[in-house]
GROMACS .gro file of C-alpha atoms in nm:
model
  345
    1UNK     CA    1  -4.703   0.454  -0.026
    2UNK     CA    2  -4.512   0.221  -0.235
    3UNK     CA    3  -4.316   0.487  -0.398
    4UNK     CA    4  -4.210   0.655   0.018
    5UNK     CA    5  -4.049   0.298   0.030
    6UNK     CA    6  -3.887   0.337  -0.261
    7UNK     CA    7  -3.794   0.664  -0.212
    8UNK     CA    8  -3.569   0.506   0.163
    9UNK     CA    9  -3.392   0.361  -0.099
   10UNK     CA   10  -3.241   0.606  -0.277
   11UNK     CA   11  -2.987   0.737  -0.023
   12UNK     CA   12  -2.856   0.415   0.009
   13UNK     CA   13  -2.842   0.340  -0.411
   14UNK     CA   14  -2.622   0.653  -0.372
   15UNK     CA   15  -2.402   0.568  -0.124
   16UNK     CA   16  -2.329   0.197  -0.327
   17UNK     CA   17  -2.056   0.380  -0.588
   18UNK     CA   18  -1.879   0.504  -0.309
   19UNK     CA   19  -1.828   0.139  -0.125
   20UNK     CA   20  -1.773   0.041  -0.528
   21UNK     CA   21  -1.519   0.230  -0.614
   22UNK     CA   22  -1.317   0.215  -0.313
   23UNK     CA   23  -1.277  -0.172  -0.364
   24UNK     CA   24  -1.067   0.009  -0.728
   25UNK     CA   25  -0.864   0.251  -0.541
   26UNK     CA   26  -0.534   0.066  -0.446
   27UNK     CA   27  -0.280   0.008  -0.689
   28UNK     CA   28  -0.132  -0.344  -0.614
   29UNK     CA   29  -0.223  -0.491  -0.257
   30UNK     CA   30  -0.023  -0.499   0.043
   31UNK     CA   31   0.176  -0.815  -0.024
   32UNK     CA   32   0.346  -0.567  -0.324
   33UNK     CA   33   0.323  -0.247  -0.148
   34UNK     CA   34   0.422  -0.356   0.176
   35UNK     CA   35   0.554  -0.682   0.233
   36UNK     CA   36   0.738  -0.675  -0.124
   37UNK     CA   37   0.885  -0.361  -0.064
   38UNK     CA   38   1.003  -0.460   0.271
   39UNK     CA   39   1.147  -0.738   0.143
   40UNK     CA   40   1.329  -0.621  -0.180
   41UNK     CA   41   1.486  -0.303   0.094
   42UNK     CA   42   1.644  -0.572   0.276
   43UNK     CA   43   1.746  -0.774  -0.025
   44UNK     CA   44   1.973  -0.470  -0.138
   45UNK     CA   45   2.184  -0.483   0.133
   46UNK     CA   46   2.132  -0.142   0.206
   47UNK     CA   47   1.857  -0.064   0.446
   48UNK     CA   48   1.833  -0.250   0.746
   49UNK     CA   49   1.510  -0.372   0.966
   50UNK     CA   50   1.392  -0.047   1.112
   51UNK     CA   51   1.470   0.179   0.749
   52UNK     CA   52   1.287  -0.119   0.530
   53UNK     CA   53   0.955  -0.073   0.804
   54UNK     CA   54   0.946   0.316   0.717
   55UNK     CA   55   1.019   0.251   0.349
   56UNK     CA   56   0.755  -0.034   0.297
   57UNK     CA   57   0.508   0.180   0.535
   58UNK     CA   58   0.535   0.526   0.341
   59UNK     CA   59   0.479   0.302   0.043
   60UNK     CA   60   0.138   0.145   0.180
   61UNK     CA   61   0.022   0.439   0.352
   62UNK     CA   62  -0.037   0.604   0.011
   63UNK     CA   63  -0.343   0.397   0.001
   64UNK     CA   64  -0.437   0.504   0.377
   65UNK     CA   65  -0.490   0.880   0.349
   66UNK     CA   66  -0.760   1.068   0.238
   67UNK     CA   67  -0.466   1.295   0.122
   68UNK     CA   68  -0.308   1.072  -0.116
   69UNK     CA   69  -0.542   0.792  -0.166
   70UNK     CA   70  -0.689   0.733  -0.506
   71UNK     CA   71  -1.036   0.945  -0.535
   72UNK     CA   72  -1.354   0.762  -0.530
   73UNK     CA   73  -1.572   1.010  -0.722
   74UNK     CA   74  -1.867   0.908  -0.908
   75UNK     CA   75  -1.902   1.282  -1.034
   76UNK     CA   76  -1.527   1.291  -1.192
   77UNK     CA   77  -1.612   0.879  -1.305
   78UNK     CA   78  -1.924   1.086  -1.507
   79UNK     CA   79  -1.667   1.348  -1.646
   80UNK     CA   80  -1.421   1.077  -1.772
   81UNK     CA   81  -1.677   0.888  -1.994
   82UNK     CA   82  -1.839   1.206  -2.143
   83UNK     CA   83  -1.499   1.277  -2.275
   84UNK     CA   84  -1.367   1.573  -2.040
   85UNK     CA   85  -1.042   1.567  -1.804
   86UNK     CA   86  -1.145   1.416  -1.452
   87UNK     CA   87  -1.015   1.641  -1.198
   88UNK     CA   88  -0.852   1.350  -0.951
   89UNK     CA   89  -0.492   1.526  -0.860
   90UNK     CA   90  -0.432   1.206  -0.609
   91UNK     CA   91  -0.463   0.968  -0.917
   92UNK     CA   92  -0.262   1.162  -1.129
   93UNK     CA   93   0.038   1.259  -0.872
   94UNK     CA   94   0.015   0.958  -0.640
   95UNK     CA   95  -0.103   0.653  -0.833
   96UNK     CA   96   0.073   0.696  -1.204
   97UNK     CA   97  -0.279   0.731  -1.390
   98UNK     CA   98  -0.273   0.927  -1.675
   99UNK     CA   99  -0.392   0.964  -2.005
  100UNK     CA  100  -0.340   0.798  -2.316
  101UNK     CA  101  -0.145   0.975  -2.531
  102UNK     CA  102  -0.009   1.205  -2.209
  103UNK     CA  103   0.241   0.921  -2.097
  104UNK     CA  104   0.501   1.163  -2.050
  105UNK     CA  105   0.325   1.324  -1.789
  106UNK     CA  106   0.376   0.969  -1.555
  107UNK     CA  107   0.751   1.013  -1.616
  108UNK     CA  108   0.718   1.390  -1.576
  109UNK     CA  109   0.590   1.322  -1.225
  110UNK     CA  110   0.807   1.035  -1.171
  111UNK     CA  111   1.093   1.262  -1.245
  112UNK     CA  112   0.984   1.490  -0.943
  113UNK     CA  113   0.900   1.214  -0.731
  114UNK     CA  114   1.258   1.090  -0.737
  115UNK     CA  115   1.419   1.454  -0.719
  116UNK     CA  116   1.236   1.503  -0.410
  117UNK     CA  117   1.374   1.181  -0.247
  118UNK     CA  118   1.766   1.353  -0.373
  119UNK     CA  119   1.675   1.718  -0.258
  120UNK     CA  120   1.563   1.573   0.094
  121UNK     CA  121   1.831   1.586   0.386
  122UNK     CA  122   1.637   1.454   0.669
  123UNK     CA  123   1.703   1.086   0.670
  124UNK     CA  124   1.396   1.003   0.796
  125UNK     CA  125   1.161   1.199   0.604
  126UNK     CA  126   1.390   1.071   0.341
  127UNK     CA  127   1.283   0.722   0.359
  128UNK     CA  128   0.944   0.848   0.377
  129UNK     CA  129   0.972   1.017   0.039
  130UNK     CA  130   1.159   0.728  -0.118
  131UNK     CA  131   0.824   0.462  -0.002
  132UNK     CA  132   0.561   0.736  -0.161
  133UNK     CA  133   0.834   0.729  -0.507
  134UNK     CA  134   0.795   0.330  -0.504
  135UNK     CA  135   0.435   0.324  -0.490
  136UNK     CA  136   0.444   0.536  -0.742
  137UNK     CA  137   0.678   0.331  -0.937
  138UNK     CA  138   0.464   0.031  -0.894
  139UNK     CA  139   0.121   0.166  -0.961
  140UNK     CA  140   0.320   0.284  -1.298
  141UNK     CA  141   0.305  -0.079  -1.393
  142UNK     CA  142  -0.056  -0.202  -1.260
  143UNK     CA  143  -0.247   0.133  -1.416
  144UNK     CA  144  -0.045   0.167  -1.738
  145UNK     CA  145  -0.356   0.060  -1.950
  146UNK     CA  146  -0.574   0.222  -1.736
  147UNK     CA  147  -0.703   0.633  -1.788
  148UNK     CA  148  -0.753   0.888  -1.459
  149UNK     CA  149  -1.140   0.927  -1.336
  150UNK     CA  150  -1.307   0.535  -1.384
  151UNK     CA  151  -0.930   0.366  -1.361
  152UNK     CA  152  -0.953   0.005  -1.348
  153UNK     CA  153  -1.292   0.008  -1.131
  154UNK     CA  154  -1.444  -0.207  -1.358
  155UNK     CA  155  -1.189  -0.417  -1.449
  156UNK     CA  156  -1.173  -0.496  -1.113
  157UNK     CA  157  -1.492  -0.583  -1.053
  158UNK     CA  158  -1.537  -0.810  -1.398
  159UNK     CA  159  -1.242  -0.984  -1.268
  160UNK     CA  160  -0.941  -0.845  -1.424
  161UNK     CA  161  -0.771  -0.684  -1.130
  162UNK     CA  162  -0.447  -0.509  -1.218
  163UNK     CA  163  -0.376  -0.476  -0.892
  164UNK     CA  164  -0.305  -0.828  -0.853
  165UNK     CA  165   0.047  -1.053  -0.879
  166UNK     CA  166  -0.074  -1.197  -1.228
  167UNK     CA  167   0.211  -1.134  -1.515
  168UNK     CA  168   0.548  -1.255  -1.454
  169UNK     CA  169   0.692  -1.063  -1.723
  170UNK     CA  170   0.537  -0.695  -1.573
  171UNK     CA  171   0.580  -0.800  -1.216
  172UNK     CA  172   0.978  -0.882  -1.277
  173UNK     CA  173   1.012  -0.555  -1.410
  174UNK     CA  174   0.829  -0.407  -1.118
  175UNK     CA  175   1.056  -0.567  -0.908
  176UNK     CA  176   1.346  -0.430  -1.120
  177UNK     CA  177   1.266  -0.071  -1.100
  178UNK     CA  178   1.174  -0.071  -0.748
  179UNK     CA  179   1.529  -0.198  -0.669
  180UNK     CA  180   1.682   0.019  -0.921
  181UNK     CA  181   1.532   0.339  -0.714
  182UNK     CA  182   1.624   0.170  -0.389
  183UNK     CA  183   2.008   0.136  -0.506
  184UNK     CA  184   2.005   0.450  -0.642
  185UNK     CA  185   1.900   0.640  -0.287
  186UNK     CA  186   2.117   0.434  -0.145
  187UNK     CA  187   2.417   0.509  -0.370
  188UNK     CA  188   2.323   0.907  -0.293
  189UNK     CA  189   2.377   0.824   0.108
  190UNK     CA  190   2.702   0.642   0.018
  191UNK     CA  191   2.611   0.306   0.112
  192UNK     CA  192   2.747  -0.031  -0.023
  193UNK     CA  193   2.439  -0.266  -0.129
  194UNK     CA  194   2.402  -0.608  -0.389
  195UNK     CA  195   2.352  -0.578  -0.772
  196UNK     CA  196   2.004  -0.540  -0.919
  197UNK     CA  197   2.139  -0.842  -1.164
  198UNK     CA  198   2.137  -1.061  -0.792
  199UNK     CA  199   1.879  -0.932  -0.608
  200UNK     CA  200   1.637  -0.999  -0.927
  201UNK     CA  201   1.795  -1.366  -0.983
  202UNK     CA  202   1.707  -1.473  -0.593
  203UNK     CA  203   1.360  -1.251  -0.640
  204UNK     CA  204   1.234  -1.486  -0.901
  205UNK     CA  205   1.189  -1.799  -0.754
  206UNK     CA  206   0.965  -1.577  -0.495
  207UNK     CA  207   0.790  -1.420  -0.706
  208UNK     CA  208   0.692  -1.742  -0.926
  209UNK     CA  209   0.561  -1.866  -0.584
  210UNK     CA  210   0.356  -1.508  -0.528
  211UNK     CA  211   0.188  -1.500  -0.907
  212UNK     CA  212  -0.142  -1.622  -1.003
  213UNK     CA  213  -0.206  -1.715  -1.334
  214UNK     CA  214  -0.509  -1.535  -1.359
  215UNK     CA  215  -0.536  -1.149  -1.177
  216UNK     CA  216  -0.854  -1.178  -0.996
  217UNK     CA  217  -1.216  -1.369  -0.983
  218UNK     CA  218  -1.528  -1.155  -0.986
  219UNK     CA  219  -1.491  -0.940  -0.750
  220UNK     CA  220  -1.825  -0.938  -0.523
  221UNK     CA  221  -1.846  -1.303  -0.539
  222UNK     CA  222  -1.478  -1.362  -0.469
  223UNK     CA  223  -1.324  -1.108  -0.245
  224UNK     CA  224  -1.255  -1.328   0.040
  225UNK     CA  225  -1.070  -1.556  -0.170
  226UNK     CA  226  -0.879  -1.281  -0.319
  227UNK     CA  227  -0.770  -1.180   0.026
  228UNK     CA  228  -0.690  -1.537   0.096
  229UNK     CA  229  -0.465  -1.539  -0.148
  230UNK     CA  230  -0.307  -1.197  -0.058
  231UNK     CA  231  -0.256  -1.300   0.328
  232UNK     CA  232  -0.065  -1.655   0.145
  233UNK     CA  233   0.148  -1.431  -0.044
  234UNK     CA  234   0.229  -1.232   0.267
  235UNK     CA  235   0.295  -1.498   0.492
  236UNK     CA  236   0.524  -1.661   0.205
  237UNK     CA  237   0.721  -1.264   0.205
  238UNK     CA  238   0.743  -1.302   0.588
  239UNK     CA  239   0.901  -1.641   0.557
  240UNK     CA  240   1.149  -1.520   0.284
  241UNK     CA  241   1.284  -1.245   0.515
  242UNK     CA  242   1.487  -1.549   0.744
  243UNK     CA  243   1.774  -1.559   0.563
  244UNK     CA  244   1.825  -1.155   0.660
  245UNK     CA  245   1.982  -1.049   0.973
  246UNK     CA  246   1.681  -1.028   1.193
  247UNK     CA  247   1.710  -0.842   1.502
  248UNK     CA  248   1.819  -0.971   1.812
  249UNK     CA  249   1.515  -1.110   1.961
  250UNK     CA  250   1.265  -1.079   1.695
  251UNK     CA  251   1.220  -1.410   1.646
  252UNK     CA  252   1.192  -1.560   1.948
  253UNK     CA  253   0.944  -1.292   2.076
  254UNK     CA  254   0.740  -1.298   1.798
  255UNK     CA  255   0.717  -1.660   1.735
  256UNK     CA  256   0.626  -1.735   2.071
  257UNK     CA  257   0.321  -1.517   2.045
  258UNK     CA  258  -0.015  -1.730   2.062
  259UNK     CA  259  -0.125  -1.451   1.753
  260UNK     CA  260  -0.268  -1.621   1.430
  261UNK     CA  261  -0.215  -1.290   1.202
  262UNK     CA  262   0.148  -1.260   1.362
  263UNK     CA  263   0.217  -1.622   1.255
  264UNK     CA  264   0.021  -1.551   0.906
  265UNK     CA  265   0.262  -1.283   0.836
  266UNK     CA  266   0.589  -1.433   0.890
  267UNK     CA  267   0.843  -1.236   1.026
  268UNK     CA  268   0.768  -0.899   0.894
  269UNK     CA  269   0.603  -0.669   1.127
  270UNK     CA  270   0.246  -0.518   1.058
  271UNK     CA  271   0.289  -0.147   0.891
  272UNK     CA  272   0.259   0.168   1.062
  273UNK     CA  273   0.040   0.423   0.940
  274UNK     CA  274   0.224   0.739   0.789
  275UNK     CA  275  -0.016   1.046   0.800
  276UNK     CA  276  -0.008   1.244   0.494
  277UNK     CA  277  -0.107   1.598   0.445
  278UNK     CA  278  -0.260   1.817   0.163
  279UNK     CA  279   0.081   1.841   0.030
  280UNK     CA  280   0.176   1.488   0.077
  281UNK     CA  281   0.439   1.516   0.355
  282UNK     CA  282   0.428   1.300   0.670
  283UNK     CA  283   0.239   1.488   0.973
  284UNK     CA  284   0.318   1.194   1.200
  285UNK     CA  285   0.689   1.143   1.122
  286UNK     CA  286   0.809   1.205   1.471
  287UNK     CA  287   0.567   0.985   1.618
  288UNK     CA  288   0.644   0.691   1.390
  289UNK     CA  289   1.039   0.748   1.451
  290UNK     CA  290   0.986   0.714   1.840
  291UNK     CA  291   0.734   0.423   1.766
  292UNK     CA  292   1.058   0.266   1.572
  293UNK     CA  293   1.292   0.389   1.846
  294UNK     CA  294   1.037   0.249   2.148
  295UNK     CA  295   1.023  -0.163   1.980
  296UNK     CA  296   1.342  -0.143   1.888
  297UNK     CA  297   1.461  -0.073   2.231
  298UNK     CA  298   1.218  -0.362   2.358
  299UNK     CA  299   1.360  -0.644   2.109
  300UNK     CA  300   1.742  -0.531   2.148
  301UNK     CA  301   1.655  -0.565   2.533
  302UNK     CA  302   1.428  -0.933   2.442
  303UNK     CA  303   1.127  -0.723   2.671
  304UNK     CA  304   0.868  -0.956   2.577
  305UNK     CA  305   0.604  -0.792   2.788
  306UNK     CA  306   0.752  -0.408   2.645
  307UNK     CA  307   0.701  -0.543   2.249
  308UNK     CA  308   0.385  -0.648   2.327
  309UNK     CA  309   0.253  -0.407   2.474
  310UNK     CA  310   0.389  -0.187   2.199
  311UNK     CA  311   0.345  -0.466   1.881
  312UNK     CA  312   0.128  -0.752   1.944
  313UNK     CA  313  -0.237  -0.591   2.012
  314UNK     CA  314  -0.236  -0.425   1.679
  315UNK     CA  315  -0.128  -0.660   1.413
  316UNK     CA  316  -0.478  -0.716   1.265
  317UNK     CA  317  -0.526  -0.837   0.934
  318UNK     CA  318  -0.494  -0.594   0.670
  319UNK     CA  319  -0.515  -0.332   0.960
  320UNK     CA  320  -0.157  -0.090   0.993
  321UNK     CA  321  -0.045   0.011   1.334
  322UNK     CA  322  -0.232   0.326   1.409
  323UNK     CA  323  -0.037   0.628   1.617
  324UNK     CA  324  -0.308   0.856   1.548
  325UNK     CA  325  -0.684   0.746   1.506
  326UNK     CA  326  -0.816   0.780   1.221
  327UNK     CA  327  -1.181   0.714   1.065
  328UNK     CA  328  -1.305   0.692   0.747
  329UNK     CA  329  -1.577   0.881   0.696
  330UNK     CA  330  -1.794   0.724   0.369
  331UNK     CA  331  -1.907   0.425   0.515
  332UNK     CA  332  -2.080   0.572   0.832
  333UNK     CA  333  -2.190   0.823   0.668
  334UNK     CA  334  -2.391   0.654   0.448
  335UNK     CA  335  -2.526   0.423   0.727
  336UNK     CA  336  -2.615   0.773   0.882
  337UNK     CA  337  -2.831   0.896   0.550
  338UNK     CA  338  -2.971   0.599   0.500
  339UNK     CA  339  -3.113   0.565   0.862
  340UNK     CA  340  -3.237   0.930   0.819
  341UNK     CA  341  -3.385   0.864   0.531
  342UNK     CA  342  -3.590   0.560   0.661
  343UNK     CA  343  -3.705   0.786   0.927
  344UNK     CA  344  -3.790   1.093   0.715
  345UNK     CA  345  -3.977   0.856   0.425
   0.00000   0.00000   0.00000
C-alpha cells in the first residue's frame, strides 16, 4: 500500500523540472527587455511612443511564445551533461546560447538577425524584427558563460542569476549595443536621432540606480523579492521616460487612474503580446497595429472612458496585453496527471 502512495507521486516528481526550468528560461527580465528597451528607443531620438511600444514588445514577447521561448527540456538538459549537442533551436537562434568554443556561431546568427531587420520593407513588421534582434543582442551578454541544453538553470536557482541587472561594466555595454542597433535601423529609414556617446552618458546615472550589487538570492526562497526588485526597477524606467515628449493626454489619463500596477510602472504602458510562429514572424501583427492605432486615437482625443476600456483592465503585473488568448499548457497539465494519477493509484 505504501508503495501505491508513493507511486501518486511520481507524476508530480516529473512534472517539478518542467516548473524548474521555466523559472531559467528568460534572458534578462522585463525591466531590460521591456521597459529598458522602451526607454533607450526613445532616448535615440528616433522612434517615437507608439514605434518604442512595438520595439520593446517584439523584444519581450520572445520570452512569451512557445515558438521562440527558451526550451524547458529535461531530456535535451540529460543530452547536454552526457556530452552530446542538445537539440534546443529556440536557445540557439533566439536567446544567443551557444557553445564554447562555437562563439562564432552567436555572431553568425546575430549577423542574420540584423540582415533581416535591413531586408524588411514593411515598417511595422520592421520594428517587430528589430525588438526580436535586441533580445537577441541582450541575451548575448546575460548567457555568454552559459552552454545550450542546462543554460544558466542552475545558476539561477543557487543564486547567480544572469538574468539580473548585476555588473555595471556588462550592463553598460548592453546598453551600448542595443543603441548601436537602434541607430543603425534608424540611420537605414533616414532618420535623424542623438549619439550613442549621449544617450550612454544620461543612461548611466539610470542604470547605477537599476543595478544590484549582487544578481540574485536563492531562488525558491527569494523569488518574490527578486520580483520586488524588478517591479522597483520598472517603476524607476517609467519615471525616467518624463523628460520625453509624452503624448497628448497620457499623463493625465493615466495618472488619474485609481490602478496600483499603472502607478508601479510609471509612465510606460504594459506590453502587448506579439504572437510568434514556427518561423518566428508575428501572426498577430495586424491586430497589434490597430490595438496601437485604437489607444492612440483615445489619448490624442483625452477619451478617458475609450483608453480604459482599451488600456486600464489589462495592465497586470508582469502580465502583457493579450489580443489573442493564449494558455500555457505545462502547468495544467501536470495538475491534470497528477490528479489522474491519485485516482488511478
Amino acid at each position: 500500500m505504501r508503495f501505491k502512495h508513493l507511486s501518486a507521486l511520481v507524476p508530480f516528481v516529473l512534472t517539478v523540472p518542467l516548473l524548474v526550468f521555466s523559472v531559467s528560461a528568460l534572458g534578462y527580465d522585463q525591466d531590460t527587455h521591456y521597459y529598458l528597451t522602451f526607454y533607450l528607443a526613445l532616448e535615440t531620438g528616433c522612434w517615437d511612443w507608439w514605434e518604442s511600444w512595438v520595439i520593446a514588445s517584439a523584444d519581450w514577447s520572445q520570452d512569451l511564445n512557445h515558438t521562440t521561448v527558451s526550451e524547458k527540456s529535461v531530456l535535451q538538459v540529460m543530452k547536454s551533461l552526457l556530452g552530446k549537442r542538445p537539440d534546443v533551436p529556440n536557445q540557439r537562434n533566439w536567446h544567443a546560447f551557444v557553445e564554447r568554443g562555437r562563439e562564432e556561431e552567436r555572431s553568425n546568427r546575430q549577423q542574420e538577425l540584423w540582415e533581416r531587420v535591413e531586408r524588411e520593407s514593411d515598417q511595422s513588421k520592421q520594428l517587430v524584427h528589430l525588438g526580436q534582434l535586441l533580445h537577441f543582442v541582450q541575451d548575448s551578454f546575460a548567457h555568454s558563460n552559459y552552454e545550450p541544453g542546462l543554460g544558466h538553470g542552475l545558476a539561477t536557482i543557487l543564486g547567480n542569476d544572469p538574468d539580473a541587472l548585476h555588473n555595471k561594466r556588462r550592463e553598460m555595454r548592453m546598453v551600448r549595443t542595443t543603441t548601436e542597433f537602434l541607430l543603425q535601423t534608424c540611420d537605414q529609414l533616414g532618420r535623424t536621432h542623438e549619439m550613442v556617446a549621449s544617450i550612454e552618458r544620461r543612461a548611466e546615472p539610470l542604470m547605477d540606480r537599476l543595478i544590484r550589487p549582487s544578481p540574485s538570492g536563492w531562488r525558491f526562497s527569494s523569488r518574490e523579492a527578486d520580483s520586488a526588485i524588478v517591479r522597483e526597477n520598472i517603476q524607476t524606467l517609467g519615471q525616467a521616460v518624463e523628460e520625453h515628449s509624452i503624448p497628448p493626454c497620457w499623463v493625465t489619463i493615466v495618472g488619474s487612474w485609481d490602478n496600483e500596477w499603472v502607478r508601479r510602472q510609471g509612465l510606460i504602458p504594459s506590453p502587448i503580446q506579439i504572437e510568434y510562429d514556427g518561423n518566428g514572424e508575428p501572426a498577430n501583427l495586424e491586430a497589434v497595429r490597430d490595438y496601437i492605432d485604437d489607444v492612440r486615437s483615445s489619448v490624442q482625443n483625452c477619451n478617458e472612458e475609450g483608453l480604459e476600456r482599451l488600456y486600464r483592465r489589462t495592465a497586470r503585473v508582469y502580465q502583457p496585453i493579450l489580443l489573442d488568448k493564449t494558455t500555457d499548457w505545462r502547468v495544467p497539465l501536470g495538475i491534470l496527471i497528477w490528479i489522474i494519477a491519485l485516482v488511478a493509484f
